[in-house]
Amino acid sequence: YVVSTSNNYVVPEAKIEIKDNKLTFKINEELIPKININSSYSDNPSANKNSIANAINIMKCLEKRYQTLNGILELLIVKQKDFFFKGENFLHSLILKDIANELNLHESTISRAIKDKYLDTPQGIISMKSLFIIDSKSIEIKNIIIELINSENKKAPLSDEKISLFLKNKGFEIARRTVAKYREELGFPSTRDRKK
């Protein structure tokens, strides 16, 4: 998820930070073009009315783009809060449609707004696209593993085999070694090492 900047110099669209245990973001204002209409030009009756109308249109588009980006970031720091605090293994399932629906915008608008955009986050520089996870199944499985291990009997912790069987009963066809892989990714030690 961290972008290699060896070939390309990436300028993040916004910076996401943890302040007083809360997530905040700041859009990089330098990336937003500034357009001003010179008052002497707009007051001039011979000025090209089309040029002024075009300039106003561009200003409105830039403002809309800023508002869209702002709205997306406001939702991302809520929906992917765990990722920003704890890292890649804590990404939640999220699709463009989720954000589009909440902002009353079309999916294609969200797609364009995040295309080739990067964020400077507590987890490094990442592409905005990487925060959208379509494979909700592996996330769901990981969440079940977290719940099972957190509520297990510490004197008799669950083996990867038992977790695998539990998941199979829930309708997830998952091998014991995949459970072990997910468990390690989530930072949980082996059954023996969890025994109190």
Short mmCIF file of N, CA and C in Angstrom, two decimals:
data_model
loop_
_atom_site.label_atom_id
_atom_site.label_comp_id
_atom_site.label_asym_id
_atom_site.label_seq_id
_atom_site.Cartn_x
_atom_site.Cartn_y
_atom_site.Cartn_z
N TYR A 1 0.81 -1.21 0.00
CA TYR A 1 0.00 0.00 0.00
C TYR A 1 0.84 1.26 0.00
N VAL A 2 2.12 1.10 0.37
CA VAL A 2 2.98 2.28 0.37
C VAL A 2 3.49 2.47 -1.05
N VAL A 3 3.43 3.67 -1.52
CA VAL A 3 3.77 3.96 -2.90
C VAL A 3 5.27 4.16 -3.04
N SER A 4 5.84 3.50 -4.03
CA SER A 4 7.25 3.68 -4.31
C SER A 4 7.41 5.02 -5.02
N THR A 5 8.24 5.88 -4.45
CA THR A 5 8.40 7.21 -5.06
C THR A 5 9.75 7.33 -5.74
N SER A 6 10.39 6.17 -6.03
CA SER A 6 11.71 6.22 -6.62
C SER A 6 11.68 6.81 -8.03
N ASN A 7 10.67 6.42 -8.82
CA ASN A 7 10.60 6.93 -10.19
C ASN A 7 9.77 8.21 -10.28
N ASN A 8 8.67 8.22 -9.56
CA ASN A 8 7.78 9.37 -9.62
C ASN A 8 7.75 10.08 -8.27
N TYR A 9 7.74 11.39 -8.35
CA TYR A 9 7.63 12.18 -7.13
C TYR A 9 6.15 12.39 -6.85
N VAL A 10 5.68 11.83 -5.75
CA VAL A 10 4.25 11.89 -5.43
C VAL A 10 3.99 13.03 -4.45
N VAL A 11 3.06 13.89 -4.83
CA VAL A 11 2.65 14.98 -3.93
C VAL A 11 1.28 14.61 -3.38
N PRO A 12 1.20 14.27 -2.08
CA PRO A 12 -0.10 13.86 -1.52
C PRO A 12 -1.15 14.96 -1.61
N GLU A 13 -2.36 14.52 -1.90
CA GLU A 13 -3.51 15.42 -2.04
C GLU A 13 -3.93 15.99 -0.68
N ALA A 14 -3.67 15.17 0.37
CA ALA A 14 -4.04 15.60 1.73
C ALA A 14 -3.18 14.86 2.74
N LYS A 15 -3.14 15.42 3.94
CA LYS A 15 -2.38 14.79 5.03
C LYS A 15 -3.37 14.39 6.12
N ILE A 16 -3.30 13.13 6.52
CA ILE A 16 -4.16 12.63 7.60
C ILE A 16 -3.26 12.39 8.81
N GLU A 17 -3.64 12.97 9.94
CA GLU A 17 -2.82 12.86 11.15
C GLU A 17 -3.65 12.43 12.35
N ILE A 18 -2.94 11.89 13.34
CA ILE A 18 -3.60 11.56 14.61
C ILE A 18 -3.23 12.67 15.60
N LYS A 19 -4.25 13.40 16.05
CA LYS A 19 -4.01 14.46 17.04
C LYS A 19 -4.93 14.22 18.22
N ASP A 20 -4.36 14.12 19.42
CA ASP A 20 -5.14 13.84 20.64
C ASP A 20 -6.03 12.61 20.43
N ASN A 21 -5.45 11.58 19.84
CA ASN A 21 -6.15 10.30 19.61
C ASN A 21 -7.35 10.43 18.66
N LYS A 22 -7.37 11.49 17.87
CA LYS A 22 -8.42 11.69 16.87
C LYS A 22 -7.78 11.89 15.52
N LEU A 23 -8.51 11.47 14.47
CA LEU A 23 -7.99 11.65 13.12
C LEU A 23 -8.41 13.01 12.56
N THR A 24 -7.45 13.71 11.97
CA THR A 24 -7.76 14.97 11.31
C THR A 24 -7.14 14.92 9.91
N PHE A 25 -7.66 15.73 9.01
CA PHE A 25 -7.04 15.79 7.69
C PHE A 25 -6.95 17.23 7.23
N LYS A 26 -5.97 17.47 6.37
CA LYS A 26 -5.80 18.80 5.79
C LYS A 26 -5.50 18.61 4.31
N ILE A 27 -6.32 19.23 3.47
CA ILE A 27 -6.11 19.15 2.02
C ILE A 27 -4.94 20.05 1.64
N ASN A 28 -4.10 19.55 0.76
CA ASN A 28 -2.95 20.31 0.28
C ASN A 28 -3.44 21.42 -0.65
N GLU A 29 -3.56 22.62 -0.10
CA GLU A 29 -4.12 23.77 -0.84
C GLU A 29 -3.28 24.13 -2.07
N GLU A 30 -1.98 23.79 -2.01
CA GLU A 30 -1.10 24.14 -3.13
C GLU A 30 -1.49 23.43 -4.42
N LEU A 31 -2.19 22.29 -4.28
CA LEU A 31 -2.58 21.53 -5.47
C LEU A 31 -3.87 22.06 -6.11
N ILE A 32 -4.51 23.00 -5.43
CA ILE A 32 -5.76 23.54 -5.98
C ILE A 32 -5.44 24.84 -6.71
N PRO A 33 -5.64 24.85 -8.04
CA PRO A 33 -5.32 26.08 -8.79
C PRO A 33 -6.17 27.25 -8.32
N LYS A 34 -5.55 28.41 -8.30
CA LYS A 34 -6.27 29.62 -7.88
C LYS A 34 -6.62 30.44 -9.13
N ILE A 35 -7.87 30.84 -9.22
CA ILE A 35 -8.30 31.68 -10.34
C ILE A 35 -8.94 32.93 -9.78
N ASN A 36 -8.45 34.06 -10.21
CA ASN A 36 -9.04 35.33 -9.80
C ASN A 36 -9.35 36.14 -11.05
N ILE A 37 -10.48 36.81 -11.03
CA ILE A 37 -10.82 37.68 -12.15
C ILE A 37 -10.46 39.10 -11.75
N ASN A 38 -9.58 39.68 -12.50
CA ASN A 38 -9.14 41.04 -12.24
C ASN A 38 -10.34 41.98 -12.32
N SER A 39 -10.57 42.76 -11.25
CA SER A 39 -11.77 43.61 -11.20
C SER A 39 -11.79 44.64 -12.33
N SER A 40 -10.61 45.12 -12.73
CA SER A 40 -10.59 46.12 -13.82
C SER A 40 -11.05 45.46 -15.13
N TYR A 41 -10.77 44.16 -15.25
CA TYR A 41 -11.19 43.43 -16.45
C TYR A 41 -12.69 43.18 -16.44
N SER A 42 -13.22 42.77 -15.29
CA SER A 42 -14.65 42.45 -15.20
C SER A 42 -15.52 43.72 -15.26
N ASP A 43 -14.94 44.87 -14.87
CA ASP A 43 -15.70 46.12 -14.92
C ASP A 43 -15.69 46.74 -16.32
N ASN A 44 -14.81 46.23 -17.15
CA ASN A 44 -14.66 46.78 -18.51
C ASN A 44 -15.80 46.27 -19.40
N PRO A 45 -16.65 47.18 -19.91
CA PRO A 45 -17.80 46.74 -20.72
C PRO A 45 -17.39 46.02 -22.00
N SER A 46 -16.18 46.33 -22.48
CA SER A 46 -15.76 45.69 -23.73
C SER A 46 -15.11 44.32 -23.49
N ALA A 47 -14.99 43.95 -22.22
CA ALA A 47 -14.38 42.65 -21.89
C ALA A 47 -15.24 41.53 -22.47
N ASN A 48 -14.57 40.47 -22.86
CA ASN A 48 -15.26 39.34 -23.45
C ASN A 48 -16.10 38.64 -22.39
N LYS A 49 -17.43 38.73 -22.54
CA LYS A 49 -18.35 38.13 -21.55
C LYS A 49 -18.16 36.62 -21.46
N ASN A 50 -17.81 35.99 -22.59
CA ASN A 50 -17.59 34.53 -22.61
C ASN A 50 -16.41 34.15 -21.73
N SER A 51 -15.35 34.93 -21.81
CA SER A 51 -14.14 34.65 -21.03
C SER A 51 -14.45 34.71 -19.54
N ILE A 52 -15.22 35.73 -19.14
CA ILE A 52 -15.58 35.88 -17.73
C ILE A 52 -16.47 34.71 -17.29
N ALA A 53 -17.44 34.35 -18.13
CA ALA A 53 -18.33 33.23 -17.81
C ALA A 53 -17.54 31.93 -17.69
N ASN A 54 -16.55 31.74 -18.58
CA ASN A 54 -15.71 30.54 -18.53
C ASN A 54 -14.90 30.50 -17.24
N ALA A 55 -14.34 31.65 -16.88
CA ALA A 55 -13.53 31.73 -15.65
C ALA A 55 -14.39 31.40 -14.43
N ILE A 56 -15.61 31.95 -14.39
CA ILE A 56 -16.53 31.68 -13.27
C ILE A 56 -16.87 30.19 -13.23
N ASN A 57 -17.09 29.60 -14.39
CA ASN A 57 -17.39 28.17 -14.49
C ASN A 57 -16.26 27.32 -13.93
N ILE A 58 -15.02 27.67 -14.31
CA ILE A 58 -13.85 26.93 -13.84
C ILE A 58 -13.74 27.06 -12.32
N MET A 59 -13.99 28.27 -11.81
CA MET A 59 -13.93 28.49 -10.35
C MET A 59 -14.95 27.61 -9.63
N LYS A 60 -16.16 27.51 -10.20
CA LYS A 60 -17.21 26.67 -9.61
C LYS A 60 -16.80 25.20 -9.62
N CYS A 61 -16.21 24.76 -10.74
CA CYS A 61 -15.77 23.36 -10.86
C CYS A 61 -14.69 23.03 -9.83
N LEU A 62 -13.75 23.97 -9.66
CA LEU A 62 -12.67 23.76 -8.68
C LEU A 62 -13.22 23.69 -7.26
N GLU A 63 -14.20 24.54 -6.97
CA GLU A 63 -14.84 24.56 -5.65
C GLU A 63 -15.57 23.23 -5.40
N LYS A 64 -16.25 22.74 -6.45
CA LYS A 64 -16.98 21.47 -6.35
C LYS A 64 -16.02 20.32 -6.11
N ARG A 65 -14.88 20.36 -6.83
CA ARG A 65 -13.86 19.31 -6.69
C ARG A 65 -13.33 19.30 -5.25
N TYR A 66 -13.09 20.51 -4.71
CA TYR A 66 -12.60 20.65 -3.34
C TYR A 66 -13.63 20.07 -2.36
N GLN A 67 -14.89 20.42 -2.55
CA GLN A 67 -15.97 19.94 -1.66
C GLN A 67 -16.10 18.42 -1.73
N THR A 68 -15.98 17.86 -2.95
CA THR A 68 -16.08 16.41 -3.12
C THR A 68 -14.95 15.72 -2.38
N LEU A 69 -13.72 16.22 -2.57
CA LEU A 69 -12.55 15.63 -1.92
C LEU A 69 -12.70 15.73 -0.40
N ASN A 70 -13.16 16.87 0.06
CA ASN A 70 -13.37 17.10 1.49
C ASN A 70 -14.38 16.09 2.06
N GLY A 71 -15.48 15.90 1.33
CA GLY A 71 -16.52 14.94 1.74
C GLY A 71 -16.00 13.52 1.79
N ILE A 72 -15.22 13.14 0.77
CA ILE A 72 -14.66 11.78 0.72
C ILE A 72 -13.73 11.56 1.91
N LEU A 73 -12.86 12.53 2.18
CA LEU A 73 -11.90 12.40 3.28
C LEU A 73 -12.60 12.33 4.64
N GLU A 74 -13.67 13.13 4.80
CA GLU A 74 -14.43 13.10 6.06
C GLU A 74 -14.98 11.70 6.32
N LEU A 75 -15.45 11.03 5.26
CA LEU A 75 -16.01 9.68 5.40
C LEU A 75 -14.90 8.64 5.57
N LEU A 76 -13.79 8.81 4.84
CA LEU A 76 -12.70 7.83 4.91
C LEU A 76 -12.08 7.74 6.30
N ILE A 77 -11.93 8.89 6.98
CA ILE A 77 -11.30 8.83 8.30
C ILE A 77 -12.23 8.18 9.33
N VAL A 78 -13.51 8.10 9.02
CA VAL A 78 -14.46 7.41 9.91
C VAL A 78 -14.49 5.92 9.53
N LYS A 79 -14.68 5.64 8.25
CA LYS A 79 -14.86 4.26 7.80
C LYS A 79 -13.58 3.42 7.85
N GLN A 80 -12.42 4.06 7.66
CA GLN A 80 -11.15 3.31 7.71
C GLN A 80 -10.29 3.75 8.90
N LYS A 81 -10.98 4.19 9.95
CA LYS A 81 -10.30 4.66 11.17
C LYS A 81 -9.29 3.63 11.69
N ASP A 82 -9.71 2.35 11.76
CA ASP A 82 -8.83 1.30 12.30
C ASP A 82 -7.55 1.17 11.49
N PHE A 83 -7.66 1.34 10.17
CA PHE A 83 -6.47 1.25 9.32
C PHE A 83 -5.49 2.36 9.68
N PHE A 84 -5.99 3.59 9.81
CA PHE A 84 -5.09 4.72 10.09
C PHE A 84 -4.41 4.57 11.45
N PHE A 85 -5.11 3.97 12.41
CA PHE A 85 -4.53 3.77 13.73
C PHE A 85 -3.66 2.51 13.81
N LYS A 86 -4.11 1.41 13.18
CA LYS A 86 -3.46 0.11 13.42
C LYS A 86 -2.78 -0.52 12.21
N GLY A 87 -3.07 -0.04 11.00
CA GLY A 87 -2.38 -0.60 9.84
C GLY A 87 -3.22 -1.44 8.92
N GLU A 88 -2.53 -1.95 7.89
CA GLU A 88 -3.12 -2.64 6.75
C GLU A 88 -4.09 -3.78 7.09
N ASN A 89 -3.80 -4.52 8.16
CA ASN A 89 -4.67 -5.66 8.51
C ASN A 89 -6.03 -5.23 9.03
N PHE A 90 -6.21 -3.94 9.23
CA PHE A 90 -7.46 -3.46 9.83
C PHE A 90 -8.31 -2.65 8.85
N LEU A 91 -8.05 -2.86 7.56
CA LEU A 91 -8.89 -2.21 6.54
C LEU A 91 -10.26 -2.84 6.56
N HIS A 92 -11.28 -2.03 6.43
CA HIS A 92 -12.64 -2.55 6.38
C HIS A 92 -13.14 -2.59 4.95
N SER A 93 -14.11 -3.43 4.73
CA SER A 93 -14.72 -3.52 3.41
C SER A 93 -15.35 -2.17 3.07
N LEU A 94 -15.02 -1.66 1.90
CA LEU A 94 -15.55 -0.36 1.49
C LEU A 94 -15.55 -0.29 -0.04
N ILE A 95 -16.68 0.09 -0.60
CA ILE A 95 -16.76 0.23 -2.05
C ILE A 95 -17.15 1.66 -2.41
N LEU A 96 -16.86 2.05 -3.65
CA LEU A 96 -17.15 3.41 -4.10
C LEU A 96 -18.61 3.79 -3.86
N LYS A 97 -19.49 2.80 -4.06
CA LYS A 97 -20.93 3.03 -3.92
C LYS A 97 -21.28 3.52 -2.50
N ASP A 98 -20.59 2.97 -1.49
CA ASP A 98 -20.85 3.38 -0.09
C ASP A 98 -20.65 4.89 0.07
N ILE A 99 -19.52 5.38 -0.46
CA ILE A 99 -19.19 6.80 -0.34
C ILE A 99 -20.13 7.62 -1.21
N ALA A 100 -20.36 7.15 -2.44
CA ALA A 100 -21.23 7.87 -3.39
C ALA A 100 -22.63 8.08 -2.79
N ASN A 101 -23.18 7.01 -2.19
CA ASN A 101 -24.52 7.10 -1.60
C ASN A 101 -24.58 8.13 -0.48
N GLU A 102 -23.56 8.14 0.37
CA GLU A 102 -23.56 9.07 1.50
C GLU A 102 -23.39 10.52 1.07
N LEU A 103 -22.70 10.72 -0.06
CA LEU A 103 -22.46 12.09 -0.53
C LEU A 103 -23.46 12.52 -1.60
N ASN A 104 -24.42 11.61 -1.90
CA ASN A 104 -25.41 11.87 -2.96
C ASN A 104 -24.73 12.20 -4.29
N LEU A 105 -23.70 11.44 -4.61
CA LEU A 105 -22.98 11.64 -5.86
C LEU A 105 -22.95 10.34 -6.64
N HIS A 106 -22.55 10.40 -7.90
CA HIS A 106 -22.46 9.20 -8.71
C HIS A 106 -21.12 8.51 -8.43
N GLU A 107 -21.11 7.18 -8.55
CA GLU A 107 -19.87 6.41 -8.33
C GLU A 107 -18.73 6.93 -9.21
N SER A 108 -19.05 7.29 -10.46
CA SER A 108 -18.00 7.75 -11.39
C SER A 108 -17.36 9.05 -10.89
N THR A 109 -18.14 9.88 -10.17
CA THR A 109 -17.60 11.14 -9.61
C THR A 109 -16.57 10.81 -8.53
N ILE A 110 -16.89 9.82 -7.69
CA ILE A 110 -15.97 9.40 -6.62
C ILE A 110 -14.72 8.79 -7.26
N SER A 111 -14.93 7.95 -8.26
CA SER A 111 -13.83 7.29 -8.95
C SER A 111 -12.86 8.32 -9.54
N ARG A 112 -13.40 9.35 -10.18
CA ARG A 112 -12.55 10.41 -10.76
C ARG A 112 -11.84 11.20 -9.66
N ALA A 113 -12.56 11.44 -8.57
CA ALA A 113 -12.00 12.26 -7.47
C ALA A 113 -10.81 11.57 -6.80
N ILE A 114 -10.79 10.23 -6.77
CA ILE A 114 -9.70 9.53 -6.08
C ILE A 114 -8.62 9.01 -7.04
N LYS A 115 -8.89 9.10 -8.35
CA LYS A 115 -7.96 8.56 -9.36
C LYS A 115 -6.59 9.25 -9.25
N ASP A 116 -5.56 8.42 -9.14
CA ASP A 116 -4.17 8.91 -9.07
C ASP A 116 -3.93 9.93 -7.95
N LYS A 117 -4.72 9.80 -6.88
CA LYS A 117 -4.54 10.71 -5.74
C LYS A 117 -3.89 9.92 -4.60
N TYR A 118 -3.04 10.62 -3.86
CA TYR A 118 -2.33 9.99 -2.76
C TYR A 118 -2.56 10.74 -1.45
N LEU A 119 -2.40 10.01 -0.36
CA LEU A 119 -2.58 10.60 0.96
C LEU A 119 -1.34 10.36 1.81
N ASP A 120 -0.97 11.34 2.58
CA ASP A 120 0.12 11.19 3.55
C ASP A 120 -0.57 10.82 4.86
N THR A 121 -0.38 9.58 5.31
CA THR A 121 -1.11 9.08 6.48
C THR A 121 -0.16 8.56 7.56
N PRO A 122 -0.69 8.26 8.76
CA PRO A 122 0.16 7.66 9.78
C PRO A 122 0.75 6.31 9.33
N GLN A 123 0.18 5.72 8.27
CA GLN A 123 0.67 4.43 7.74
C GLN A 123 1.55 4.64 6.50
N GLY A 124 2.00 5.86 6.27
CA GLY A 124 2.85 6.15 5.12
C GLY A 124 2.04 6.78 3.99
N ILE A 125 2.69 6.95 2.84
CA ILE A 125 2.00 7.53 1.68
C ILE A 125 1.28 6.40 0.95
N ILE A 126 -0.03 6.56 0.80
CA ILE A 126 -0.83 5.51 0.16
C ILE A 126 -1.71 6.13 -0.92
N SER A 127 -2.15 5.29 -1.86
CA SER A 127 -3.08 5.80 -2.86
C SER A 127 -4.48 5.76 -2.23
N MET A 128 -5.31 6.72 -2.59
CA MET A 128 -6.67 6.77 -2.05
C MET A 128 -7.43 5.51 -2.44
N LYS A 129 -7.11 4.99 -3.64
CA LYS A 129 -7.78 3.79 -4.15
C LYS A 129 -7.59 2.60 -3.22
N SER A 130 -6.42 2.53 -2.55
CA SER A 130 -6.12 1.36 -1.71
C SER A 130 -7.02 1.29 -0.48
N LEU A 131 -7.75 2.37 -0.19
CA LEU A 131 -8.66 2.36 0.97
C LEU A 131 -10.01 1.76 0.63
N PHE A 132 -10.20 1.46 -0.66
CA PHE A 132 -11.45 0.83 -1.09
C PHE A 132 -11.19 -0.65 -1.28
N ILE A 133 -11.84 -1.46 -0.46
CA ILE A 133 -11.63 -2.90 -0.45
C ILE A 133 -12.90 -3.58 -0.90
N ILE A 134 -12.77 -4.35 -1.97
CA ILE A 134 -13.95 -5.04 -2.49
C ILE A 134 -14.06 -6.43 -1.88
N ASP A 135 -12.90 -7.04 -1.58
CA ASP A 135 -12.93 -8.40 -1.05
C ASP A 135 -13.32 -8.38 0.43
N SER A 136 -14.63 -8.31 0.65
CA SER A 136 -15.10 -8.20 2.03
C SER A 136 -15.02 -9.54 2.76
N LYS A 137 -14.89 -10.64 2.00
CA LYS A 137 -14.90 -11.98 2.60
C LYS A 137 -13.71 -12.18 3.55
N SER A 138 -12.51 -11.84 3.08
CA SER A 138 -11.34 -12.05 3.94
C SER A 138 -11.40 -11.14 5.16
N ILE A 139 -11.97 -9.96 5.00
CA ILE A 139 -12.12 -9.03 6.13
C ILE A 139 -13.10 -9.61 7.15
N GLU A 140 -14.19 -10.17 6.63
CA GLU A 140 -15.20 -10.79 7.50
C GLU A 140 -14.59 -11.95 8.29
N ILE A 141 -13.80 -12.78 7.59
CA ILE A 141 -13.14 -13.93 8.23
C ILE A 141 -12.20 -13.43 9.33
N LYS A 142 -11.41 -12.42 9.01
CA LYS A 142 -10.46 -11.88 10.00
C LYS A 142 -11.19 -11.33 11.22
N ASN A 143 -12.33 -10.67 10.99
CA ASN A 143 -13.11 -10.14 12.12
C ASN A 143 -13.63 -11.26 13.01
N ILE A 144 -14.04 -12.37 12.40
CA ILE A 144 -14.53 -13.53 13.18
C ILE A 144 -13.38 -14.11 13.99
N ILE A 145 -12.18 -14.22 13.37
CA ILE A 145 -11.00 -14.76 14.08
C ILE A 145 -10.68 -13.87 15.28
N ILE A 146 -10.74 -12.55 15.10
CA ILE A 146 -10.48 -11.62 16.22
C ILE A 146 -11.46 -11.87 17.36
N GLU A 147 -12.76 -11.97 17.01
CA GLU A 147 -13.80 -12.20 18.03
C GLU A 147 -13.58 -13.51 18.76
N LEU A 148 -13.28 -14.57 17.98
CA LEU A 148 -13.08 -15.90 18.59
C LEU A 148 -11.91 -15.91 19.57
N ILE A 149 -10.78 -15.34 19.14
CA ILE A 149 -9.59 -15.36 19.99
C ILE A 149 -9.78 -14.46 21.21
N ASN A 150 -10.42 -13.31 21.01
CA ASN A 150 -10.63 -12.39 22.15
C ASN A 150 -11.57 -12.96 23.20
N SER A 151 -12.49 -13.85 22.78
CA SER A 151 -13.45 -14.38 23.76
C SER A 151 -13.17 -15.84 24.14
N GLU A 152 -12.01 -16.38 23.71
CA GLU A 152 -11.71 -17.78 24.02
C GLU A 152 -11.33 -17.97 25.49
N ASN A 153 -11.41 -19.22 25.93
CA ASN A 153 -10.96 -19.58 27.27
C ASN A 153 -9.43 -19.55 27.26
N LYS A 154 -8.86 -18.64 28.05
CA LYS A 154 -7.40 -18.46 28.03
C LYS A 154 -6.64 -19.70 28.53
N LYS A 155 -7.34 -20.56 29.28
CA LYS A 155 -6.68 -21.78 29.77
C LYS A 155 -6.67 -22.86 28.68
N ALA A 156 -7.62 -22.74 27.74
CA ALA A 156 -7.68 -23.70 26.63
C ALA A 156 -7.95 -22.94 25.32
N PRO A 157 -6.91 -22.23 24.80
CA PRO A 157 -7.11 -21.44 23.58
C PRO A 157 -7.49 -22.32 22.38
N LEU A 158 -8.19 -21.70 21.45
CA LEU A 158 -8.62 -22.42 20.25
C LEU A 158 -7.46 -22.67 19.31
N SER A 159 -7.42 -23.89 18.76
CA SER A 159 -6.39 -24.20 17.75
C SER A 159 -6.85 -23.64 16.41
N ASP A 160 -5.90 -23.49 15.48
CA ASP A 160 -6.24 -23.03 14.13
C ASP A 160 -7.25 -23.98 13.48
N GLU A 161 -7.11 -25.27 13.80
CA GLU A 161 -8.02 -26.29 13.25
C GLU A 161 -9.45 -26.05 13.74
N LYS A 162 -9.59 -25.75 15.04
CA LYS A 162 -10.92 -25.50 15.61
C LYS A 162 -11.54 -24.24 15.02
N ILE A 163 -10.70 -23.21 14.84
CA ILE A 163 -11.19 -21.95 14.24
C ILE A 163 -11.65 -22.23 12.80
N SER A 164 -10.86 -23.04 12.09
CA SER A 164 -11.20 -23.41 10.71
C SER A 164 -12.55 -24.14 10.65
N LEU A 165 -12.78 -25.06 11.59
CA LEU A 165 -14.05 -25.80 11.66
C LEU A 165 -15.21 -24.87 11.97
N PHE A 166 -14.99 -23.94 12.89
CA PHE A 166 -16.02 -22.97 13.25
C PHE A 166 -16.42 -22.15 12.02
N LEU A 167 -15.40 -21.69 11.27
CA LEU A 167 -15.65 -20.90 10.07
C LEU A 167 -16.39 -21.71 9.00
N LYS A 168 -16.03 -23.00 8.89
CA LYS A 168 -16.71 -23.87 7.91
C LYS A 168 -18.19 -24.00 8.26
N ASN A 169 -18.49 -24.09 9.56
CA ASN A 169 -19.89 -24.16 10.01
C ASN A 169 -20.63 -22.86 9.72
N LYS A 170 -19.87 -21.77 9.61
CA LYS A 170 -20.47 -20.46 9.29
C LYS A 170 -20.59 -20.25 7.78
N GLY A 171 -20.10 -21.24 7.02
CA GLY A 171 -20.20 -21.15 5.56
C GLY A 171 -18.96 -20.66 4.84
N PHE A 172 -17.84 -20.54 5.58
CA PHE A 172 -16.58 -20.13 4.96
C PHE A 172 -15.68 -21.34 4.78
N GLU A 173 -15.40 -21.70 3.53
CA GLU A 173 -14.49 -22.82 3.26
C GLU A 173 -13.07 -22.28 3.39
N ILE A 174 -12.45 -22.56 4.52
CA ILE A 174 -11.12 -22.01 4.76
C ILE A 174 -10.21 -23.05 5.41
N ALA A 175 -9.03 -23.21 4.85
CA ALA A 175 -8.07 -24.22 5.35
C ALA A 175 -7.42 -23.75 6.64
N ARG A 176 -6.95 -24.73 7.42
CA ARG A 176 -6.29 -24.43 8.69
C ARG A 176 -5.08 -23.51 8.49
N ARG A 177 -4.30 -23.78 7.41
CA ARG A 177 -3.09 -22.96 7.19
C ARG A 177 -3.45 -21.50 6.84
N THR A 178 -4.63 -21.29 6.22
CA THR A 178 -5.08 -19.92 5.91
C THR A 178 -5.47 -19.22 7.21
N VAL A 179 -6.10 -19.97 8.12
CA VAL A 179 -6.44 -19.43 9.44
C VAL A 179 -5.16 -18.99 10.14
N ALA A 180 -4.13 -19.87 10.07
CA ALA A 180 -2.84 -19.56 10.71
C ALA A 180 -2.23 -18.28 10.12
N LYS A 181 -2.34 -18.15 8.79
CA LYS A 181 -1.79 -16.98 8.09
C LYS A 181 -2.52 -15.71 8.55
N TYR A 182 -3.87 -15.77 8.58
CA TYR A 182 -4.66 -14.61 9.01
C TYR A 182 -4.38 -14.27 10.46
N ARG A 183 -4.29 -15.32 11.30
CA ARG A 183 -4.04 -15.11 12.73
C ARG A 183 -2.71 -14.38 12.93
N GLU A 184 -1.67 -14.82 12.18
CA GLU A 184 -0.36 -14.17 12.29
C GLU A 184 -0.42 -12.73 11.79
N GLU A 185 -1.15 -12.52 10.67
CA GLU A 185 -1.29 -11.16 10.13
C GLU A 185 -1.97 -10.24 11.14
N LEU A 186 -2.89 -10.81 11.93
CA LEU A 186 -3.62 -10.02 12.94
C LEU A 186 -2.80 -9.82 14.22
N GLY A 187 -1.64 -10.48 14.28
CA GLY A 187 -0.75 -10.29 15.42
C GLY A 187 -1.03 -11.19 16.62
N PHE A 188 -1.79 -12.28 16.40
CA PHE A 188 -2.07 -13.21 17.50
C PHE A 188 -1.03 -14.34 17.50
N PRO A 189 -0.46 -14.67 18.67
CA PRO A 189 0.50 -15.77 18.73
C PRO A 189 -0.19 -17.14 18.56
N SER A 190 0.61 -18.19 18.52
CA SER A 190 0.08 -19.55 18.34
C SER A 190 -0.74 -19.96 19.57
N THR A 191 -1.48 -21.06 19.44
CA THR A 191 -2.33 -21.58 20.53
C THR A 191 -1.51 -21.75 21.80
N ARG A 192 -0.33 -22.39 21.66
CA ARG A 192 0.53 -22.67 22.81
C ARG A 192 0.95 -21.36 23.51
N ASP A 193 1.30 -20.36 22.68
CA ASP A 193 1.78 -19.09 23.24
C ASP A 193 0.67 -18.22 23.82
N ARG A 194 -0.59 -18.56 23.46
CA ARG A 194 -1.72 -17.81 24.02
C ARG A 194 -2.21 -18.40 25.34
N LYS A 195 -1.73 -19.58 25.66
CA LYS A 195 -2.20 -20.28 26.86
C LYS A 195 -1.71 -19.56 28.11
N LYS A 196 -2.66 -19.29 29.03
CA LYS A 196 -2.30 -18.56 30.27
C LYS A 196 -2.21 -19.55 31.42
#
